[in-house]
Amino acid sequence: MSGIVTRFAPSPTGYLHLGHALSALFAWDAASQVPGGRFLLRIEDIDPHRCRPEFDAALREDLSWLGLSWPEPVRRQSEHMADYQAALDRLGALGVTYPCFCSRKDIADEIARAGNAPHLVAMGPEGPLYPGLCRHLDRDAAAARVVAGESHAIRLDVAKAVALTGPLSWHDRGRGLIAADAGLLGDVVLARRDVPTSYHLSVVVDDALQGVTLVTRGEDLFHATHIHRLLQALLGLPVPDYHHHGLLMNEEGVRLSKRDGATALRALREAGLDPASIRQRVRPVSANAENFH
Ligand code: GLU
């Protein structure tokens, strides 16, 4: 029996905190509940400016302390850029990508300009969407700029992509059948200016390559799943099940983050907490995964 395969996929940009413990235990428990289930650890370290080896070592130590284990070697995204490039080439061959030469400032200026005509600024769940400045550049002229070495990102032309795939959906274990709204995040970046891939692209490629059958992660990434589903369809990849869990909040009702230093797992450990009490702290949210809003 092949069983279920889950993964916990942190970025080594800081120490793990209680929110990470919730995510990791959620994935671990989902895999442990079925015979033959497997839990994987994946290191999402595509950003060389923010990721540090000491955080990589620390997170393994924290996860082991929590009682988790995983097959080695773990997949480290920084070692697999060729896989992401192959996927990018495939999308390029489908004609659903374009180079984007915009700086952050170009984008902000364009959004500010369009702000005078609000119907022109499409809003997404995380703020205004990319206004599409480079979407209609002359193809040959844009290609010549790329060849000349001009710095650029690669974006997904979502409208073209959706025209190819037609309507899509996925199954979320908490929310049921979800119709994909691929335009939700606009023409997302698939390869950054400074890194030849992106969160969206590498996660989709890796989940497929690693045979992940159930993607568990926080509801803050629910929007991302719409675009991941589209990428899976374009790349001909299998579609895992999803389960987005609620998030732990701090006392002000704001999502726990690295800024809440006191919740770092190692700080809690040093303060005398044991793994059972960490489980206790995250249980109310993970037990309610079906009911988050
Ligand atoms: N690396 C992502 C993060 O740390 C999680 C990716 C995912 O679970 O899809 O937020």
PDB file of N, CA and C in Angstrom, residues 152-224:
ATOM      1  N   HIS A 152      15.693  40.801 -15.527  1.00  0.00           N
ATOM      2  CA  HIS A 152      14.252  40.603 -15.679  1.00  0.00           C
ATOM      3  C   HIS A 152      13.772  39.424 -14.842  1.00  0.00           C
ATOM      4  N   ALA A 153      12.482  39.448 -14.577  1.00  0.00           N
ATOM      5  CA  ALA A 153      11.815  38.290 -13.964  1.00  0.00           C
ATOM      6  C   ALA A 153      11.035  37.592 -15.073  1.00  0.00           C
ATOM      7  N   ILE A 154      10.538  36.384 -14.789  1.00  0.00           N
ATOM      8  CA  ILE A 154       9.630  35.719 -15.724  1.00  0.00           C
ATOM      9  C   ILE A 154       8.269  35.616 -15.029  1.00  0.00           C
ATOM     10  N   ARG A 155       7.248  36.092 -15.714  1.00  0.00           N
ATOM     11  CA  ARG A 155       5.889  36.024 -15.163  1.00  0.00           C
ATOM     12  C   ARG A 155       5.029  35.044 -15.952  1.00  0.00           C
ATOM     13  N   LEU A 156       3.991  34.570 -15.259  1.00  0.00           N
ATOM     14  CA  LEU A 156       2.998  33.710 -15.905  1.00  0.00           C
ATOM     15  C   LEU A 156       1.895  34.591 -16.480  1.00  0.00           C
ATOM     16  N   ASP A 157       1.581  34.395 -17.730  1.00  0.00           N
ATOM     17  CA  ASP A 157       0.436  35.095 -18.330  1.00  0.00           C
ATOM     18  C   ASP A 157      -0.802  34.255 -17.988  1.00  0.00           C
ATOM     19  N   VAL A 158      -1.454  34.654 -16.908  1.00  0.00           N
ATOM     20  CA  VAL A 158      -2.518  33.811 -16.357  1.00  0.00           C
ATOM     21  C   VAL A 158      -3.683  33.656 -17.335  1.00  0.00           C
ATOM     22  N   ALA A 159      -4.021  34.740 -18.039  1.00  0.00           N
ATOM     23  CA  ALA A 159      -5.169  34.658 -18.963  1.00  0.00           C
ATOM     24  C   ALA A 159      -4.880  33.631 -20.067  1.00  0.00           C
ATOM     25  N   LYS A 160      -3.668  33.682 -20.606  1.00  0.00           N
ATOM     26  CA  LYS A 160      -3.310  32.702 -21.651  1.00  0.00           C
ATOM     27  C   LYS A 160      -3.299  31.294 -21.082  1.00  0.00           C
ATOM     28  N   ALA A 161      -2.775  31.167 -19.864  1.00  0.00           N
ATOM     29  CA  ALA A 161      -2.672  29.846 -19.240  1.00  0.00           C
ATOM     30  C   ALA A 161      -4.064  29.251 -19.028  1.00  0.00           C
ATOM     31  N   VAL A 162      -4.970  30.061 -18.523  1.00  0.00           N
ATOM     32  CA  VAL A 162      -6.320  29.568 -18.247  1.00  0.00           C
ATOM     33  C   VAL A 162      -7.042  29.210 -19.552  1.00  0.00           C
ATOM     34  N   ALA A 163      -6.734  29.966 -20.600  1.00  0.00           N
ATOM     35  CA  ALA A 163      -7.346  29.642 -21.893  1.00  0.00           C
ATOM     36  C   ALA A 163      -6.902  28.248 -22.353  1.00  0.00           C
ATOM     37  N   LEU A 164      -5.683  27.864 -21.972  1.00  0.00           N
ATOM     38  CA  LEU A 164      -5.197  26.522 -22.345  1.00  0.00           C
ATOM     39  C   LEU A 164      -5.811  25.423 -21.486  1.00  0.00           C
ATOM     40  N   THR A 165      -5.907  25.686 -20.197  1.00  0.00           N
ATOM     41  CA  THR A 165      -6.301  24.593 -19.290  1.00  0.00           C
ATOM     42  C   THR A 165      -7.805  24.450 -19.138  1.00  0.00           C
ATOM     43  N   GLY A 166      -8.552  25.537 -19.291  1.00  0.00           N
ATOM     44  CA  GLY A 166      -9.984  25.492 -18.956  1.00  0.00           C
ATOM     45  C   GLY A 166     -10.149  25.488 -17.446  1.00  0.00           C
ATOM     46  N   PRO A 167     -11.395  25.325 -16.970  1.00  0.00           N
ATOM     47  CA  PRO A 167     -11.662  25.394 -15.527  1.00  0.00           C
ATOM     48  C   PRO A 167     -10.975  24.260 -14.764  1.00  0.00           C
ATOM     49  N   LEU A 168     -10.517  24.576 -13.560  1.00  0.00           N
ATOM     50  CA  LEU A 168      -9.797  23.601 -12.738  1.00  0.00           C
ATOM     51  C   LEU A 168     -10.357  23.624 -11.320  1.00  0.00           C
ATOM     52  N   SER A 169     -10.105  22.549 -10.606  1.00  0.00           N
ATOM     53  CA  SER A 169     -10.521  22.523  -9.198  1.00  0.00           C
ATOM     54  C   SER A 169      -9.540  21.652  -8.427  1.00  0.00           C
ATOM     55  N   TRP A 170      -9.651  21.722  -7.107  1.00  0.00           N
ATOM     56  CA  TRP A 170      -8.875  20.805  -6.274  1.00  0.00           C
ATOM     57  C   TRP A 170      -9.696  20.465  -5.044  1.00  0.00           C
ATOM     58  N   HIS A 171      -9.247  19.438  -4.326  1.00  0.00           N
ATOM     59  CA  HIS A 171      -9.966  19.019  -3.119  1.00  0.00           C
ATOM     60  C   HIS A 171      -9.202  19.455  -1.883  1.00  0.00           C
ATOM     61  N   ASP A 172      -9.887  20.212  -1.050  1.00  0.00           N
ATOM     62  CA  ASP A 172      -9.303  20.626   0.223  1.00  0.00           C
ATOM     63  C   ASP A 172     -10.013  19.835   1.318  1.00  0.00           C
ATOM     64  N   ARG A 173      -9.239  19.173   2.156  1.00  0.00           N
ATOM     65  CA  ARG A 173      -9.856  18.297   3.178  1.00  0.00           C
ATOM     66  C   ARG A 173     -10.665  19.085   4.192  1.00  0.00           C
ATOM     67  N   GLY A 174     -10.374  20.386   4.322  1.00  0.00           N
ATOM     68  CA  GLY A 174     -11.158  21.212   5.240  1.00  0.00           C
ATOM     69  C   GLY A 174     -12.370  21.825   4.566  1.00  0.00           C
ATOM     70  N   ARG A 175     -12.197  22.237   3.338  1.00  0.00           N
ATOM     71  CA  ARG A 175     -13.240  23.040   2.684  1.00  0.00           C
ATOM     72  C   ARG A 175     -13.972  22.347   1.552  1.00  0.00           C
ATOM     73  N   GLY A 176     -13.532  21.165   1.194  1.00  0.00           N
ATOM     74  CA  GLY A 176     -14.218  20.435   0.125  1.00  0.00           C
ATOM     75  C   GLY A 176     -13.673  20.777  -1.251  1.00  0.00           C
ATOM     76  N   LEU A 177     -14.540  20.655  -2.257  1.00  0.00           N
ATOM     77  CA  LEU A 177     -14.107  20.891  -3.636  1.00  0.00           C
ATOM     78  C   LEU A 177     -14.008  22.402  -3.882  1.00  0.00           C
ATOM     79  N   ILE A 178     -12.837  22.833  -4.343  1.00  0.00           N
ATOM     80  CA  ILE A 178     -12.605  24.267  -4.556  1.00  0.00           C
ATOM     81  C   ILE A 178     -12.407  24.512  -6.049  1.00  0.00           C
ATOM     82  N   ALA A 179     -13.168  25.442  -6.586  1.00  0.00           N
ATOM     83  CA  ALA A 179     -12.961  25.832  -7.983  1.00  0.00           C
ATOM     84  C   ALA A 179     -11.762  26.781  -8.019  1.00  0.00           C
ATOM     85  N   ALA A 180     -10.781  26.472  -8.851  1.00  0.00           N
ATOM     86  CA  ALA A 180      -9.575  27.312  -8.893  1.00  0.00           C
ATOM     87  C   ALA A 180      -9.904  28.659  -9.512  1.00  0.00           C
ATOM     88  N   ASP A 181      -9.437  29.707  -8.843  1.00  0.00           N
ATOM     89  CA  ASP A 181      -9.565  31.066  -9.371  1.00  0.00           C
ATOM     90  C   ASP A 181      -8.140  31.510  -9.683  1.00  0.00           C
ATOM     91  N   ALA A 182      -7.662  31.090 -10.847  1.00  0.00           N
ATOM     92  CA  ALA A 182      -6.240  31.219 -11.145  1.00  0.00           C
ATOM     93  C   ALA A 182      -5.786  32.669 -11.238  1.00  0.00           C
ATOM     94  N   GLY A 183      -6.714  33.574 -11.472  1.00  0.00           N
ATOM     95  CA  GLY A 183      -6.339  34.982 -11.612  1.00  0.00           C
ATOM     96  C   GLY A 183      -6.203  35.703 -10.284  1.00  0.00           C
ATOM     97  N   LEU A 184      -6.436  35.007  -9.204  1.00  0.00           N
ATOM     98  CA  LEU A 184      -6.496  35.636  -7.878  1.00  0.00           C
ATOM     99  C   LEU A 184      -5.235  36.439  -7.541  1.00  0.00           C
ATOM    100  N   LEU A 185      -4.084  35.923  -7.918  1.00  0.00           N
ATOM    101  CA  LEU A 185      -2.824  36.604  -7.583  1.00  0.00           C
ATOM    102  C   LEU A 185      -2.219  37.310  -8.793  1.00  0.00           C
ATOM    103  N   GLY A 186      -2.951  37.339  -9.895  1.00  0.00           N
ATOM    104  CA  GLY A 186      -2.457  38.037 -11.079  1.00  0.00           C
ATOM    105  C   GLY A 186      -1.355  37.251 -11.781  1.00  0.00           C
ATOM    106  N   ASP A 187      -0.587  37.952 -12.606  1.00  0.00           N
ATOM    107  CA  ASP A 187       0.509  37.315 -13.348  1.00  0.00           C
ATOM    108  C   ASP A 187       1.698  37.126 -12.404  1.00  0.00           C
ATOM    109  N   VAL A 188       1.682  36.034 -11.660  1.00  0.00           N
ATOM    110  CA  VAL A 188       2.713  35.842 -10.625  1.00  0.00           C
ATOM    111  C   VAL A 188       4.101  35.682 -11.253  1.00  0.00           C
ATOM    112  N   VAL A 189       5.107  35.964 -10.440  1.00  0.00           N
ATOM    113  CA  VAL A 189       6.497  35.753 -10.848  1.00  0.00           C
ATOM    114  C   VAL A 189       6.827  34.266 -10.713  1.00  0.00           C
ATOM    115  N   LEU A 190       7.373  33.702 -11.785  1.00  0.00           N
ATOM    116  CA  LEU A 190       7.795  32.290 -11.750  1.00  0.00           C
ATOM    117  C   LEU A 190       9.301  32.169 -11.554  1.00  0.00           C
ATOM    118  N   ALA A 191      10.026  33.177 -12.032  1.00  0.00           N
ATOM    119  CA  ALA A 191      11.477  33.219 -11.799  1.00  0.00           C
ATOM    120  C   ALA A 191      11.813  34.659 -11.464  1.00  0.00           C
ATOM    121  N   ARG A 192      12.502  34.829 -10.362  1.00  0.00           N
ATOM    122  CA  ARG A 192      12.800  36.184  -9.896  1.00  0.00           C
ATOM    123  C   ARG A 192      13.986  36.760 -10.641  1.00  0.00           C
ATOM    124  N   ARG A 193      14.179  38.059 -10.505  1.00  0.00           N
ATOM    125  CA  ARG A 193      15.362  38.682 -11.107  1.00  0.00           C
ATOM    126  C   ARG A 193      16.647  38.094 -10.554  1.00  0.00           C
ATOM    127  N   ASP A 194      16.645  37.857  -9.238  1.00  0.00           N
ATOM    128  CA  ASP A 194      17.880  37.464  -8.555  1.00  0.00           C
ATOM    129  C   ASP A 194      17.988  35.957  -8.339  1.00  0.00           C
ATOM    130  N   VAL A 195      16.883  35.242  -8.515  1.00  0.00           N
ATOM    131  CA  VAL A 195      16.863  33.789  -8.282  1.00  0.00           C
ATOM    132  C   VAL A 195      16.085  33.179  -9.441  1.00  0.00           C
ATOM    133  N   PRO A 196      16.628  32.149 -10.104  1.00  0.00           N
ATOM    134  CA  PRO A 196      15.960  31.672 -11.325  1.00  0.00           C
ATOM    135  C   PRO A 196      14.739  30.793 -11.085  1.00  0.00           C
ATOM    136  N   THR A 197      14.085  30.947  -9.958  1.00  0.00           N
ATOM    137  CA  THR A 197      12.814  30.275  -9.703  1.00  0.00           C
ATOM    138  C   THR A 197      12.033  31.135  -8.713  1.00  0.00           C
ATOM    139  N   SER A 198      10.945  30.573  -8.192  1.00  0.00           N
ATOM    140  CA  SER A 198      10.105  31.312  -7.245  1.00  0.00           C
ATOM    141  C   SER A 198       9.485  30.306  -6.299  1.00  0.00           C
ATOM    142  N   TYR A 199       8.866  30.798  -5.262  1.00  0.00           N
ATOM    143  CA  TYR A 199       8.151  29.917  -4.340  1.00  0.00           C
ATOM    144  C   TYR A 199       7.137  29.053  -5.109  1.00  0.00           C
ATOM    145  N   HIS A 200       6.290  29.705  -5.925  1.00  0.00           N
ATOM    146  CA  HIS A 200       5.209  28.967  -6.592  1.00  0.00           C
ATOM    147  C   HIS A 200       5.754  27.834  -7.460  1.00  0.00           C
ATOM    148  N   LEU A 201       6.727  28.160  -8.284  1.00  0.00           N
ATOM    149  CA  LEU A 201       7.232  27.160  -9.226  1.00  0.00           C
ATOM    150  C   LEU A 201       7.924  26.008  -8.498  1.00  0.00           C
ATOM    151  N   SER A 202       8.797  26.334  -7.552  1.00  0.00           N
ATOM    152  CA  SER A 202       9.583  25.264  -6.939  1.00  0.00           C
ATOM    153  C   SER A 202       8.717  24.344  -6.069  1.00  0.00           C
ATOM    154  N   VAL A 203       7.714  24.916  -5.412  1.00  0.00           N
ATOM    155  CA  VAL A 203       6.842  24.082  -4.580  1.00  0.00           C
ATOM    156  C   VAL A 203       6.056  23.084  -5.439  1.00  0.00           C
ATOM    157  N   VAL A 204       5.539  23.575  -6.559  1.00  0.00           N
ATOM    158  CA  VAL A 204       4.735  22.708  -7.424  1.00  0.00           C
ATOM    159  C   VAL A 204       5.611  21.588  -8.013  1.00  0.00           C
ATOM    160  N   VAL A 205       6.781  21.946  -8.469  1.00  0.00           N
ATOM    161  CA  VAL A 205       7.688  20.953  -9.055  1.00  0.00           C
ATOM    162  C   VAL A 205       8.085  19.924  -7.994  1.00  0.00           C
ATOM    163  N   ASP A 206       8.450  20.404  -6.817  1.00  0.00           N
ATOM    164  CA  ASP A 206       8.936  19.497  -5.771  1.00  0.00           C
ATOM    165  C   ASP A 206       7.842  18.576  -5.246  1.00  0.00           C
ATOM    166  N   ASP A 207       6.656  19.128  -5.016  1.00  0.00           N
ATOM    167  CA  ASP A 207       5.590  18.265  -4.492  1.00  0.00           C
ATOM    168  C   ASP A 207       5.344  17.108  -5.458  1.00  0.00           C
ATOM    169  N   ALA A 208       5.417  17.382  -6.748  1.00  0.00           N
ATOM    170  CA  ALA A 208       5.214  16.313  -7.733  1.00  0.00           C
ATOM    171  C   ALA A 208       6.405  15.352  -7.735  1.00  0.00           C
ATOM    172  N   LEU A 209       7.621  15.906  -7.781  1.00  0.00           N
ATOM    173  CA  LEU A 209       8.808  15.041  -7.843  1.00  0.00           C
ATOM    174  C   LEU A 209       8.942  14.160  -6.611  1.00  0.00           C
ATOM    175  N   GLN A 210       8.501  14.675  -5.488  1.00  0.00           N
ATOM    176  CA  GLN A 210       8.650  13.914  -4.241  1.00  0.00           C
ATOM    177  C   GLN A 210       7.448  13.017  -3.953  1.00  0.00           C
ATOM    178  N   GLY A 211       6.472  13.036  -4.848  1.00  0.00           N
ATOM    179  CA  GLY A 211       5.311  12.155  -4.671  1.00  0.00           C
ATOM    180  C   GLY A 211       4.443  12.550  -3.481  1.00  0.00           C
ATOM    181  N   VAL A 212       4.387  13.851  -3.176  1.00  0.00           N
ATOM    182  CA  VAL A 212       3.548  14.308  -2.065  1.00  0.00           C
ATOM    183  C   VAL A 212       2.083  14.153  -2.475  1.00  0.00           C
ATOM    184  N   THR A 213       1.310  13.481  -1.630  1.00  0.00           N
ATOM    185  CA  THR A 213      -0.101  13.248  -1.982  1.00  0.00           C
ATOM    186  C   THR A 213      -1.046  14.138  -1.186  1.00  0.00           C
ATOM    187  N   LEU A 214      -0.542  14.705  -0.083  1.00  0.00           N
ATOM    188  CA  LEU A 214      -1.371  15.609   0.727  1.00  0.00           C
ATOM    189  C   LEU A 214      -0.512  16.802   1.143  1.00  0.00           C
ATOM    190  N   VAL A 215      -0.838  17.967   0.603  1.00  0.00           N
ATOM    191  CA  VAL A 215      -0.114  19.190   0.970  1.00  0.00           C
ATOM    192  C   VAL A 215      -0.849  19.831   2.146  1.00  0.00           C
ATOM    193  N   THR A 216      -0.187  19.875   3.288  1.00  0.00           N
ATOM    194  CA  THR A 216      -0.763  20.553   4.452  1.00  0.00           C
ATOM    195  C   THR A 216       0.032  21.827   4.666  1.00  0.00           C
ATOM    196  N   ARG A 217      -0.655  22.906   4.928  1.00  0.00           N
ATOM    197  CA  ARG A 217       0.038  24.170   5.217  1.00  0.00           C
ATOM    198  C   ARG A 217      -0.982  25.164   5.738  1.00  0.00           C
ATOM    199  N   GLY A 218      -0.485  26.303   6.212  1.00  0.00           N
ATOM    200  CA  GLY A 218      -1.354  27.275   6.852  1.00  0.00           C
ATOM    201  C   GLY A 218      -2.303  27.938   5.863  1.00  0.00           C
ATOM    202  N   GLU A 219      -3.395  28.430   6.395  1.00  0.00           N
ATOM    203  CA  GLU A 219      -4.400  29.055   5.517  1.00  0.00           C
ATOM    204  C   GLU A 219      -3.881  30.337   4.871  1.00  0.00           C
ATOM    205  N   ASP A 220      -2.772  30.872   5.375  1.00  0.00           N
ATOM    206  CA  ASP A 220      -2.193  32.047   4.722  1.00  0.00           C
ATOM    207  C   ASP A 220      -1.742  31.703   3.309  1.00  0.00           C
ATOM    208  N   LEU A 221      -1.550  30.415   3.023  1.00  0.00           N
ATOM    209  CA  LEU A 221      -1.122  30.017   1.678  1.00  0.00           C
ATOM    210  C   LEU A 221      -2.281  29.474   0.838  1.00  0.00           C
ATOM    211  N   PHE A 222      -3.488  29.632   1.350  1.00  0.00           N
ATOM    212  CA  PHE A 222      -4.658  29.132   0.606  1.00  0.00           C
ATOM    213  C   PHE A 222      -4.733  29.767  -0.788  1.00  0.00           C
ATOM    214  N   HIS A 223      -4.486  31.071  -0.864  1.00  0.00           N
ATOM    215  CA  HIS A 223      -4.561  31.758  -2.166  1.00  0.00           C
ATOM    216  C   HIS A 223      -3.563  31.174  -3.157  1.00  0.00           C
ATOM    217  N   ALA A 224      -2.405  30.803  -2.628  1.00  0.00           N
ATOM    218  CA  ALA A 224      -1.349  30.288  -3.507  1.00  0.00           C
ATOM    219  C   ALA A 224      -1.782  28.995  -4.196  1.00  0.00           C
TER     220      ALA A 224
END
